[in-house]
């Protein structure tokens, strides 16, 4: 099976069009790290990593997206480094203990937005008490347990409800036309309430910087390469065996993940975010099957109405990422991720297998 260590060779063996796209978008390099451990450490190293030889010479693969300047450093050995892990029992206990929180009775436990509440089939909106932006809402799931299985129909309903919320915000303030949807599952991912919920903001002026930056980078790529960036990004990942088609959405394990097990979902230009629902449900199910309980999701969307900029080729996009064991006191994000490049301990080729099943 192909692994991230084989990426250079895998790209070289791609069909000509996919190889050319990979060479336009990515830079891949491999370096070797060495160490000399004192004899006193040998038993400890062998216990954690299998053998002293396993750590003496380490292969690190660096992948950089030259279009977006996202980059990742892969070393499987880091997955075996010591961490304090309590397992999933504490998470389940905490979820159960949080029953009857304010989100379990949203009409009395949460404030409403000035335009009221939006009721969906599987949730209802509230106004966020401590706001990120002028319009900042919460979609409170009917289901308390954030780890309960979710199907495509439920995700689709959530996305319809968040869209209706954005349209209600824009009706009140026509300048608030940039909708952003997020899902922070459990405290490890920044969720301050255990009860299942998404959040949404509607901002004014321009889209959030990372969304608009991606739009501009994609336009620049189209101008220089004469190709659609999102189509080429999918072409490369799919040709490498990292992709899966779920209805109309294109799903793939990223070669430059922001952190562990990042998955990108690309819709089609002109489609709305509900076209991503089945794919999002597939990713969440794959996460649960591999032990992931805490995750972030962000949905990038064109503006709710024209803003004078070129969004014609910008598809609805969802990005999901594993945030690690909620019982773990070691953070998954450090100075490297904040200021340099992401350091990754999981192999996207293994994640891709889970996405296909």
mmCIF file of C-alpha atoms in Angstrom:
data_model
loop_
_atom_site.group_PDB
_atom_site.id
_atom_site.type_symbol
_atom_site.label_atom_id
_atom_site.label_comp_id
_atom_site.label_asym_id
_atom_site.label_seq_id
_atom_site.Cartn_x
_atom_site.Cartn_y
_atom_site.Cartn_z
ATOM 1 C CA UNK A 1 0.000 0.000 0.000
ATOM 2 C CA UNK A 2 1.219 3.507 -0.831
ATOM 3 C CA UNK A 3 2.231 5.586 2.179
ATOM 4 C CA UNK A 4 3.218 9.213 2.561
ATOM 5 C CA UNK A 5 6.871 8.132 2.521
ATOM 6 C CA UNK A 6 6.314 6.962 -1.071
ATOM 7 C CA UNK A 7 4.774 10.253 -2.231
ATOM 8 C CA UNK A 8 7.598 11.314 -4.564
ATOM 9 C CA UNK A 9 7.522 7.995 -6.394
ATOM 10 C CA UNK A 10 3.716 7.920 -6.422
ATOM 11 C CA UNK A 11 3.562 11.330 -8.102
ATOM 12 C CA UNK A 12 6.217 10.319 -10.647
ATOM 13 C CA UNK A 13 4.096 7.324 -11.679
ATOM 14 C CA UNK A 14 0.849 9.274 -12.183
ATOM 15 C CA UNK A 15 -0.727 9.748 -15.627
ATOM 16 C CA UNK A 16 0.675 12.795 -17.408
ATOM 17 C CA UNK A 17 -2.179 15.222 -16.653
ATOM 18 C CA UNK A 18 -2.325 14.356 -12.945
ATOM 19 C CA UNK A 19 1.476 14.425 -12.646
ATOM 20 C CA UNK A 20 1.597 17.850 -14.285
ATOM 21 C CA UNK A 21 -1.073 19.139 -11.887
ATOM 22 C CA UNK A 22 0.814 17.718 -8.903
ATOM 23 C CA UNK A 23 4.000 19.408 -10.038
ATOM 24 C CA UNK A 24 2.179 22.735 -10.480
ATOM 25 C CA UNK A 25 0.602 22.626 -7.034
ATOM 26 C CA UNK A 26 2.941 20.702 -4.728
ATOM 27 C CA UNK A 27 6.566 20.596 -3.728
ATOM 28 C CA UNK A 28 7.628 17.352 -2.040
ATOM 29 C CA UNK A 29 10.948 16.729 -0.338
ATOM 30 C CA UNK A 30 12.349 14.113 2.025
ATOM 31 C CA UNK A 31 14.959 14.531 4.696
ATOM 32 C CA UNK A 32 16.540 12.151 7.194
ATOM 33 C CA UNK A 33 16.855 12.910 10.892
ATOM 34 C CA UNK A 34 19.482 11.150 13.006
ATOM 35 C CA UNK A 35 20.086 10.772 16.724
ATOM 36 C CA UNK A 36 22.436 8.928 19.052
ATOM 37 C CA UNK A 37 20.681 7.810 22.232
ATOM 38 C CA UNK A 38 22.652 6.966 25.394
ATOM 39 C CA UNK A 39 22.461 3.372 26.580
ATOM 40 C CA UNK A 40 20.410 4.476 29.589
ATOM 41 C CA UNK A 41 17.556 5.433 27.246
ATOM 42 C CA UNK A 42 17.476 2.238 25.204
ATOM 43 C CA UNK A 43 14.912 0.375 27.313
ATOM 44 C CA UNK A 44 12.564 3.382 27.377
ATOM 45 C CA UNK A 45 12.894 3.907 23.622
ATOM 46 C CA UNK A 46 12.310 0.241 22.876
ATOM 47 C CA UNK A 47 9.201 0.214 25.062
ATOM 48 C CA UNK A 48 7.648 3.225 23.318
ATOM 49 C CA UNK A 49 8.917 2.901 19.756
ATOM 50 C CA UNK A 50 9.707 -0.803 19.332
ATOM 51 C CA UNK A 51 13.462 -0.535 19.000
ATOM 52 C CA UNK A 52 16.349 1.892 19.184
ATOM 53 C CA UNK A 53 16.849 1.439 15.449
ATOM 54 C CA UNK A 54 13.337 2.832 14.836
ATOM 55 C CA UNK A 55 14.369 6.241 16.162
ATOM 56 C CA UNK A 56 18.039 6.324 15.186
ATOM 57 C CA UNK A 57 17.191 7.207 11.565
ATOM 58 C CA UNK A 58 13.882 8.899 10.815
ATOM 59 C CA UNK A 59 12.440 9.851 7.447
ATOM 60 C CA UNK A 60 10.493 13.121 7.319
ATOM 61 C CA UNK A 61 8.417 14.048 4.275
ATOM 62 C CA UNK A 62 7.685 17.722 3.684
ATOM 63 C CA UNK A 63 4.781 18.682 1.418
ATOM 64 C CA UNK A 64 4.054 22.287 0.453
ATOM 65 C CA UNK A 65 1.123 23.603 -1.550
ATOM 66 C CA UNK A 66 2.695 26.339 -3.646
ATOM 67 C CA UNK A 67 -0.683 27.884 -4.459
ATOM 68 C CA UNK A 68 -2.023 28.286 -0.917
ATOM 69 C CA UNK A 69 1.297 28.090 0.988
ATOM 70 C CA UNK A 70 -0.099 25.397 3.265
ATOM 71 C CA UNK A 71 2.523 22.872 4.301
ATOM 72 C CA UNK A 72 2.915 19.739 6.384
ATOM 73 C CA UNK A 73 5.763 17.685 7.819
ATOM 74 C CA UNK A 74 5.011 13.958 8.129
ATOM 75 C CA UNK A 75 6.748 11.581 10.515
ATOM 76 C CA UNK A 76 4.807 8.482 11.598
ATOM 77 C CA UNK A 77 7.150 8.031 14.532
ATOM 78 C CA UNK A 78 5.609 11.052 16.240
ATOM 79 C CA UNK A 79 2.362 9.162 16.684
ATOM 80 C CA UNK A 80 4.170 6.965 19.206
ATOM 81 C CA UNK A 81 5.612 9.785 21.322
ATOM 82 C CA UNK A 82 4.543 9.703 24.979
ATOM 83 C CA UNK A 83 1.255 11.393 25.849
ATOM 84 C CA UNK A 84 -1.079 11.285 28.809
ATOM 85 C CA UNK A 85 -4.204 9.557 27.528
ATOM 86 C CA UNK A 86 -7.183 8.567 29.662
ATOM 87 C CA UNK A 87 -9.268 7.078 26.861
ATOM 88 C CA UNK A 88 -12.883 7.484 25.863
ATOM 89 C CA UNK A 89 -14.597 6.580 29.143
ATOM 90 C CA UNK A 90 -14.067 10.015 30.649
ATOM 91 C CA UNK A 91 -15.497 11.649 27.516
ATOM 92 C CA UNK A 92 -18.661 9.561 27.695
ATOM 93 C CA UNK A 93 -19.006 10.308 31.413
ATOM 94 C CA UNK A 94 -18.671 14.032 30.772
ATOM 95 C CA UNK A 95 -21.262 13.946 27.976
ATOM 96 C CA UNK A 96 -23.745 12.124 30.212
ATOM 97 C CA UNK A 97 -23.080 14.482 33.131
ATOM 98 C CA UNK A 98 -23.782 17.501 30.905
ATOM 99 C CA UNK A 99 -27.405 16.440 30.344
ATOM 100 C CA UNK A 100 -29.955 19.164 31.110
ATOM 101 C CA UNK A 101 -27.551 21.918 30.112
ATOM 102 C CA UNK A 102 -28.961 25.191 28.666
ATOM 103 C CA UNK A 103 -28.953 23.735 25.137
ATOM 104 C CA UNK A 104 -31.322 20.968 26.269
ATOM 105 C CA UNK A 105 -33.996 23.671 26.699
ATOM 106 C CA UNK A 106 -32.946 26.268 24.125
ATOM 107 C CA UNK A 107 -36.108 28.388 24.237
ATOM 108 C CA UNK A 108 -35.430 29.320 27.862
ATOM 109 C CA UNK A 109 -31.710 28.519 28.110
ATOM 110 C CA UNK A 110 -30.444 30.537 25.131
ATOM 111 C CA UNK A 111 -31.125 34.033 23.738
ATOM 112 C CA UNK A 112 -32.763 34.598 20.362
ATOM 113 C CA UNK A 113 -31.340 36.702 17.554
ATOM 114 C CA UNK A 114 -33.015 40.048 16.886
ATOM 115 C CA UNK A 115 -34.711 38.469 13.862
ATOM 116 C CA UNK A 116 -35.944 35.526 15.943
ATOM 117 C CA UNK A 117 -35.141 31.836 15.753
ATOM 118 C CA UNK A 118 -34.901 29.488 12.777
ATOM 119 C CA UNK A 119 -36.433 26.082 13.394
ATOM 120 C CA UNK A 120 -35.122 23.079 11.499
ATOM 121 C CA UNK A 121 -36.232 19.457 11.575
ATOM 122 C CA UNK A 122 -33.277 18.529 13.798
ATOM 123 C CA UNK A 123 -32.336 21.750 15.564
ATOM 124 C CA UNK A 124 -33.124 25.356 16.377
ATOM 125 C CA UNK A 125 -31.003 28.500 16.280
ATOM 126 C CA UNK A 126 -29.997 30.781 19.112
ATOM 127 C CA UNK A 127 -27.908 33.929 19.383
ATOM 128 C CA UNK A 128 -24.391 33.429 20.715
ATOM 129 C CA UNK A 129 -23.933 35.226 24.031
ATOM 130 C CA UNK A 130 -20.245 36.088 23.469
ATOM 131 C CA UNK A 131 -20.080 36.964 19.773
ATOM 132 C CA UNK A 132 -17.259 36.589 17.252
ATOM 133 C CA UNK A 133 -18.980 39.069 14.927
ATOM 134 C CA UNK A 134 -22.058 41.266 14.718
ATOM 135 C CA UNK A 135 -24.172 38.297 13.662
ATOM 136 C CA UNK A 136 -23.078 35.130 15.459
ATOM 137 C CA UNK A 137 -25.555 32.336 15.992
ATOM 138 C CA UNK A 138 -25.689 28.777 17.265
ATOM 139 C CA UNK A 139 -27.575 25.863 15.753
ATOM 140 C CA UNK A 140 -28.546 23.751 18.769
ATOM 141 C CA UNK A 141 -28.992 20.110 17.774
ATOM 142 C CA UNK A 142 -32.064 18.301 19.082
ATOM 143 C CA UNK A 143 -29.704 15.436 19.943
ATOM 144 C CA UNK A 144 -27.741 16.156 23.127
ATOM 145 C CA UNK A 145 -24.977 13.602 22.512
ATOM 146 C CA UNK A 146 -22.384 15.144 20.158
ATOM 147 C CA UNK A 147 -21.125 11.649 19.324
ATOM 148 C CA UNK A 148 -24.493 10.252 18.267
ATOM 149 C CA UNK A 149 -24.455 8.913 14.684
ATOM 150 C CA UNK A 150 -25.518 11.469 12.072
ATOM 151 C CA UNK A 151 -26.847 10.648 8.638
ATOM 152 C CA UNK A 152 -26.852 12.691 5.459
ATOM 153 C CA UNK A 153 -30.449 13.833 5.969
ATOM 154 C CA UNK A 154 -29.634 15.292 9.386
ATOM 155 C CA UNK A 155 -26.530 17.078 8.105
ATOM 156 C CA UNK A 156 -28.510 18.394 5.143
ATOM 157 C CA UNK A 157 -31.151 19.776 7.482
ATOM 158 C CA UNK A 158 -28.503 21.459 9.627
ATOM 159 C CA UNK A 159 -27.010 23.122 6.541
ATOM 160 C CA UNK A 160 -30.426 24.270 5.344
ATOM 161 C CA UNK A 161 -31.108 25.753 8.783
ATOM 162 C CA UNK A 162 -27.786 27.595 8.924
ATOM 163 C CA UNK A 163 -28.428 28.972 5.407
ATOM 164 C CA UNK A 164 -31.892 30.190 6.473
ATOM 165 C CA UNK A 165 -30.259 31.838 9.494
ATOM 166 C CA UNK A 166 -27.787 33.620 7.184
ATOM 167 C CA UNK A 167 -30.594 34.783 4.922
ATOM 168 C CA UNK A 168 -32.517 36.120 7.934
ATOM 169 C CA UNK A 169 -29.433 38.022 9.087
ATOM 170 C CA UNK A 170 -28.983 39.469 5.599
ATOM 171 C CA UNK A 171 -32.645 40.465 5.419
ATOM 172 C CA UNK A 172 -32.077 42.501 8.571
ATOM 173 C CA UNK A 173 -28.705 43.861 7.398
ATOM 174 C CA UNK A 174 -28.197 43.589 3.609
ATOM 175 C CA UNK A 175 -24.440 44.152 4.032
ATOM 176 C CA UNK A 176 -24.082 40.964 6.127
ATOM 177 C CA UNK A 177 -23.813 38.699 3.099
ATOM 178 C CA UNK A 178 -20.846 36.479 3.984
ATOM 179 C CA UNK A 179 -22.022 33.331 5.766
ATOM 180 C CA UNK A 180 -19.531 31.125 7.595
ATOM 181 C CA UNK A 181 -20.549 27.813 9.213
ATOM 182 C CA UNK A 182 -18.471 25.898 11.770
ATOM 183 C CA UNK A 183 -18.782 22.825 13.971
ATOM 184 C CA UNK A 184 -16.524 22.578 17.026
ATOM 185 C CA UNK A 185 -17.202 19.115 18.462
ATOM 186 C CA UNK A 186 -16.242 18.904 22.166
ATOM 187 C CA UNK A 187 -13.893 21.041 24.220
ATOM 188 C CA UNK A 188 -10.744 19.780 22.523
ATOM 189 C CA UNK A 189 -12.019 21.467 19.338
ATOM 190 C CA UNK A 190 -13.034 24.691 21.098
ATOM 191 C CA UNK A 191 -16.622 23.743 21.939
ATOM 192 C CA UNK A 192 -17.528 25.345 25.277
ATOM 193 C CA UNK A 193 -20.844 23.449 25.471
ATOM 194 C CA UNK A 194 -20.893 19.647 25.302
ATOM 195 C CA UNK A 195 -24.369 19.463 23.726
ATOM 196 C CA UNK A 196 -24.125 18.984 19.960
ATOM 197 C CA UNK A 197 -24.203 22.262 18.034
ATOM 198 C CA UNK A 198 -22.874 24.180 15.041
ATOM 199 C CA UNK A 199 -22.171 27.898 14.861
ATOM 200 C CA UNK A 200 -22.580 30.437 12.091
ATOM 201 C CA UNK A 201 -21.583 34.019 11.492
ATOM 202 C CA UNK A 202 -22.621 36.569 8.888
ATOM 203 C CA UNK A 203 -19.999 39.244 8.326
ATOM 204 C CA UNK A 204 -19.908 42.510 6.388
ATOM 205 C CA UNK A 205 -17.546 44.251 3.971
ATOM 206 C CA UNK A 206 -15.536 41.280 2.692
ATOM 207 C CA UNK A 207 -15.460 37.587 3.436
ATOM 208 C CA UNK A 208 -13.205 36.347 6.203
ATOM 209 C CA UNK A 209 -9.535 36.605 5.184
ATOM 210 C CA UNK A 210 -8.827 32.875 4.792
ATOM 211 C CA UNK A 211 -11.879 32.368 2.590
ATOM 212 C CA UNK A 212 -11.168 35.340 0.360
ATOM 213 C CA UNK A 213 -7.486 34.454 0.234
ATOM 214 C CA UNK A 214 -8.356 31.016 -1.148
ATOM 215 C CA UNK A 215 -10.635 32.586 -3.767
ATOM 216 C CA UNK A 216 -7.836 34.906 -4.878
ATOM 217 C CA UNK A 217 -5.253 32.115 -4.920
ATOM 218 C CA UNK A 218 -7.541 29.974 -7.068
ATOM 219 C CA UNK A 219 -8.054 32.856 -9.494
ATOM 220 C CA UNK A 220 -4.299 33.395 -9.672
ATOM 221 C CA UNK A 221 -3.757 29.724 -10.439
ATOM 222 C CA UNK A 222 -6.364 29.803 -13.199
ATOM 223 C CA UNK A 223 -4.696 32.857 -14.692
ATOM 224 C CA UNK A 224 -1.193 31.377 -14.668
ATOM 225 C CA UNK A 225 -1.944 27.702 -15.367
ATOM 226 C CA UNK A 226 -5.073 28.046 -17.486
ATOM 227 C CA UNK A 227 -6.661 25.380 -15.291
ATOM 228 C CA UNK A 228 -9.227 25.338 -12.481
ATOM 229 C CA UNK A 229 -7.410 25.048 -9.151
ATOM 230 C CA UNK A 230 -10.079 23.010 -7.369
ATOM 231 C CA UNK A 231 -10.395 20.579 -10.281
ATOM 232 C CA UNK A 232 -6.627 20.082 -10.346
ATOM 233 C CA UNK A 233 -6.441 19.681 -6.564
ATOM 234 C CA UNK A 234 -9.036 16.918 -6.808
ATOM 235 C CA UNK A 235 -7.325 15.380 -9.850
ATOM 236 C CA UNK A 236 -4.071 14.946 -7.930
ATOM 237 C CA UNK A 237 -5.598 13.528 -4.759
ATOM 238 C CA UNK A 238 -7.919 11.209 -6.644
ATOM 239 C CA UNK A 239 -5.147 9.901 -8.907
ATOM 240 C CA UNK A 240 -3.021 9.149 -5.835
ATOM 241 C CA UNK A 241 -5.830 7.104 -4.292
ATOM 242 C CA UNK A 242 -6.668 9.694 -1.650
ATOM 243 C CA UNK A 243 -10.126 10.591 -2.963
ATOM 244 C CA UNK A 244 -13.674 9.303 -2.920
ATOM 245 C CA UNK A 245 -16.735 10.550 -4.790
ATOM 246 C CA UNK A 246 -19.802 10.858 -2.536
ATOM 247 C CA UNK A 247 -22.799 11.805 -4.656
ATOM 248 C CA UNK A 248 -21.719 15.053 -6.371
ATOM 249 C CA UNK A 249 -19.080 15.943 -3.777
ATOM 250 C CA UNK A 250 -15.382 15.190 -4.101
ATOM 251 C CA UNK A 251 -13.810 14.024 -0.821
ATOM 252 C CA UNK A 252 -10.105 13.548 -0.137
ATOM 253 C CA UNK A 253 -7.536 13.166 2.616
ATOM 254 C CA UNK A 254 -5.362 16.257 2.309
ATOM 255 C CA UNK A 255 -1.676 16.119 1.379
ATOM 256 C CA UNK A 256 -1.153 19.320 3.376
ATOM 257 C CA UNK A 257 -3.415 18.847 6.400
ATOM 258 C CA UNK A 258 -3.604 21.619 8.954
ATOM 259 C CA UNK A 259 -3.533 18.879 11.574
ATOM 260 C CA UNK A 260 -4.298 15.172 11.937
ATOM 261 C CA UNK A 261 -6.666 13.490 9.470
ATOM 262 C CA UNK A 262 -7.815 16.612 7.658
ATOM 263 C CA UNK A 263 -10.371 15.955 4.940
ATOM 264 C CA UNK A 264 -11.476 18.396 2.233
ATOM 265 C CA UNK A 265 -14.860 18.172 0.544
ATOM 266 C CA UNK A 266 -15.379 20.062 -2.704
ATOM 267 C CA UNK A 267 -18.803 20.713 -4.163
ATOM 268 C CA UNK A 268 -19.410 21.991 -7.665
ATOM 269 C CA UNK A 269 -19.424 25.701 -8.551
ATOM 270 C CA UNK A 270 -22.957 26.996 -8.355
ATOM 271 C CA UNK A 271 -24.137 24.224 -6.025
ATOM 272 C CA UNK A 272 -25.093 25.048 -2.464
ATOM 273 C CA UNK A 273 -23.718 23.549 0.724
ATOM 274 C CA UNK A 274 -26.406 20.860 0.973
ATOM 275 C CA UNK A 275 -24.551 19.082 -1.843
ATOM 276 C CA UNK A 276 -21.838 18.368 0.762
ATOM 277 C CA UNK A 277 -24.171 16.733 3.295
ATOM 278 C CA UNK A 278 -23.684 13.071 2.369
ATOM 279 C CA UNK A 279 -19.922 13.554 2.189
ATOM 280 C CA UNK A 280 -19.798 15.253 5.596
ATOM 281 C CA UNK A 281 -21.795 12.372 7.080
ATOM 282 C CA UNK A 282 -19.348 9.919 5.450
ATOM 283 C CA UNK A 283 -16.345 11.712 6.958
ATOM 284 C CA UNK A 284 -17.872 11.869 10.443
ATOM 285 C CA UNK A 285 -18.652 8.151 10.247
ATOM 286 C CA UNK A 286 -15.073 7.434 9.122
ATOM 287 C CA UNK A 287 -13.772 9.503 12.011
ATOM 288 C CA UNK A 288 -15.851 7.581 14.517
ATOM 289 C CA UNK A 289 -14.711 4.262 13.017
ATOM 290 C CA UNK A 290 -11.069 5.266 13.543
ATOM 291 C CA UNK A 291 -11.572 6.517 17.101
ATOM 292 C CA UNK A 292 -11.887 10.236 16.399
ATOM 293 C CA UNK A 293 -14.403 11.912 18.716
ATOM 294 C CA UNK A 294 -13.397 15.588 18.649
ATOM 295 C CA UNK A 295 -13.243 17.474 15.380
ATOM 296 C CA UNK A 296 -13.566 20.879 13.761
ATOM 297 C CA UNK A 297 -15.501 21.572 10.591
ATOM 298 C CA UNK A 298 -15.628 24.763 8.546
ATOM 299 C CA UNK A 299 -17.793 25.444 5.501
ATOM 300 C CA UNK A 300 -16.533 27.986 2.955
ATOM 301 C CA UNK A 301 -19.259 29.551 0.830
ATOM 302 C CA UNK A 302 -19.589 32.292 -1.772
ATOM 303 C CA UNK A 303 -21.542 35.348 -0.548
ATOM 304 C CA UNK A 304 -25.290 35.071 -0.158
ATOM 305 C CA UNK A 305 -25.706 37.665 -2.919
ATOM 306 C CA UNK A 306 -23.288 39.192 -5.457
ATOM 307 C CA UNK A 307 -20.604 41.446 -3.997
ATOM 308 C CA UNK A 308 -18.890 42.572 -7.208
ATOM 309 C CA UNK A 309 -16.060 40.021 -6.891
ATOM 310 C CA UNK A 310 -15.469 36.923 -9.010
ATOM 311 C CA UNK A 311 -16.860 33.878 -7.176
ATOM 312 C CA UNK A 312 -17.992 31.991 -10.294
ATOM 313 C CA UNK A 313 -15.567 29.070 -9.915
ATOM 314 C CA UNK A 314 -15.563 28.972 -6.107
ATOM 315 C CA UNK A 315 -17.375 25.824 -4.940
ATOM 316 C CA UNK A 316 -18.895 25.137 -1.542
ATOM 317 C CA UNK A 317 -16.080 23.610 0.530
ATOM 318 C CA UNK A 318 -16.041 21.762 3.833
ATOM 319 C CA UNK A 319 -12.878 21.118 5.808
ATOM 320 C CA UNK A 320 -12.840 18.680 8.731
ATOM 321 C CA UNK A 321 -9.941 17.864 11.038
ATOM 322 C CA UNK A 322 -9.344 15.534 13.969
ATOM 323 C CA UNK A 323 -8.471 17.382 17.193
ATOM 324 C CA UNK A 324 -7.227 14.401 19.155
ATOM 325 C CA UNK A 325 -8.258 12.714 22.385
ATOM 326 C CA UNK A 326 -10.297 15.134 24.561
ATOM 327 C CA UNK A 327 -8.795 13.493 27.654
ATOM 328 C CA UNK A 328 -5.258 14.300 26.524
ATOM 329 C CA UNK A 329 -3.495 17.161 28.296
ATOM 330 C CA UNK A 330 -0.919 17.541 25.508
ATOM 331 C CA UNK A 331 -2.125 20.078 22.947
ATOM 332 C CA UNK A 332 -2.165 19.089 19.294
ATOM 333 C CA UNK A 333 -1.275 22.649 18.241
ATOM 334 C CA UNK A 334 2.085 24.242 19.012
ATOM 335 C CA UNK A 335 4.363 26.958 17.700
ATOM 336 C CA UNK A 336 5.103 24.993 14.525
ATOM 337 C CA UNK A 337 1.418 24.897 13.538
ATOM 338 C CA UNK A 338 0.816 28.513 14.518
ATOM 339 C CA UNK A 339 3.845 30.058 12.859
ATOM 340 C CA UNK A 340 5.652 27.607 10.544
ATOM 341 C CA UNK A 341 4.134 24.395 9.124
ATOM 342 C CA UNK A 342 1.890 21.650 10.450
ATOM 343 C CA UNK A 343 3.559 18.607 11.996
ATOM 344 C CA UNK A 344 1.550 15.468 11.221
ATOM 345 C CA UNK A 345 1.686 12.029 12.824
ATOM 346 C CA UNK A 346 -0.949 10.282 10.682
ATOM 347 C CA UNK A 347 -0.718 9.103 7.086
ATOM 348 C CA UNK A 348 -3.363 10.495 4.676
ATOM 349 C CA UNK A 349 -3.220 7.276 2.651
ATOM 350 C CA UNK A 350 -4.488 5.325 5.677
ATOM 351 C CA UNK A 351 -7.223 7.887 6.254
ATOM 352 C CA UNK A 352 -8.301 7.543 2.610
ATOM 353 C CA UNK A 353 -9.016 3.844 3.179
ATOM 354 C CA UNK A 354 -11.466 4.737 5.960
ATOM 355 C CA UNK A 355 -13.189 7.319 3.733
ATOM 356 C CA UNK A 356 -13.902 4.720 1.046
ATOM 357 C CA UNK A 357 -15.725 2.343 3.415
#
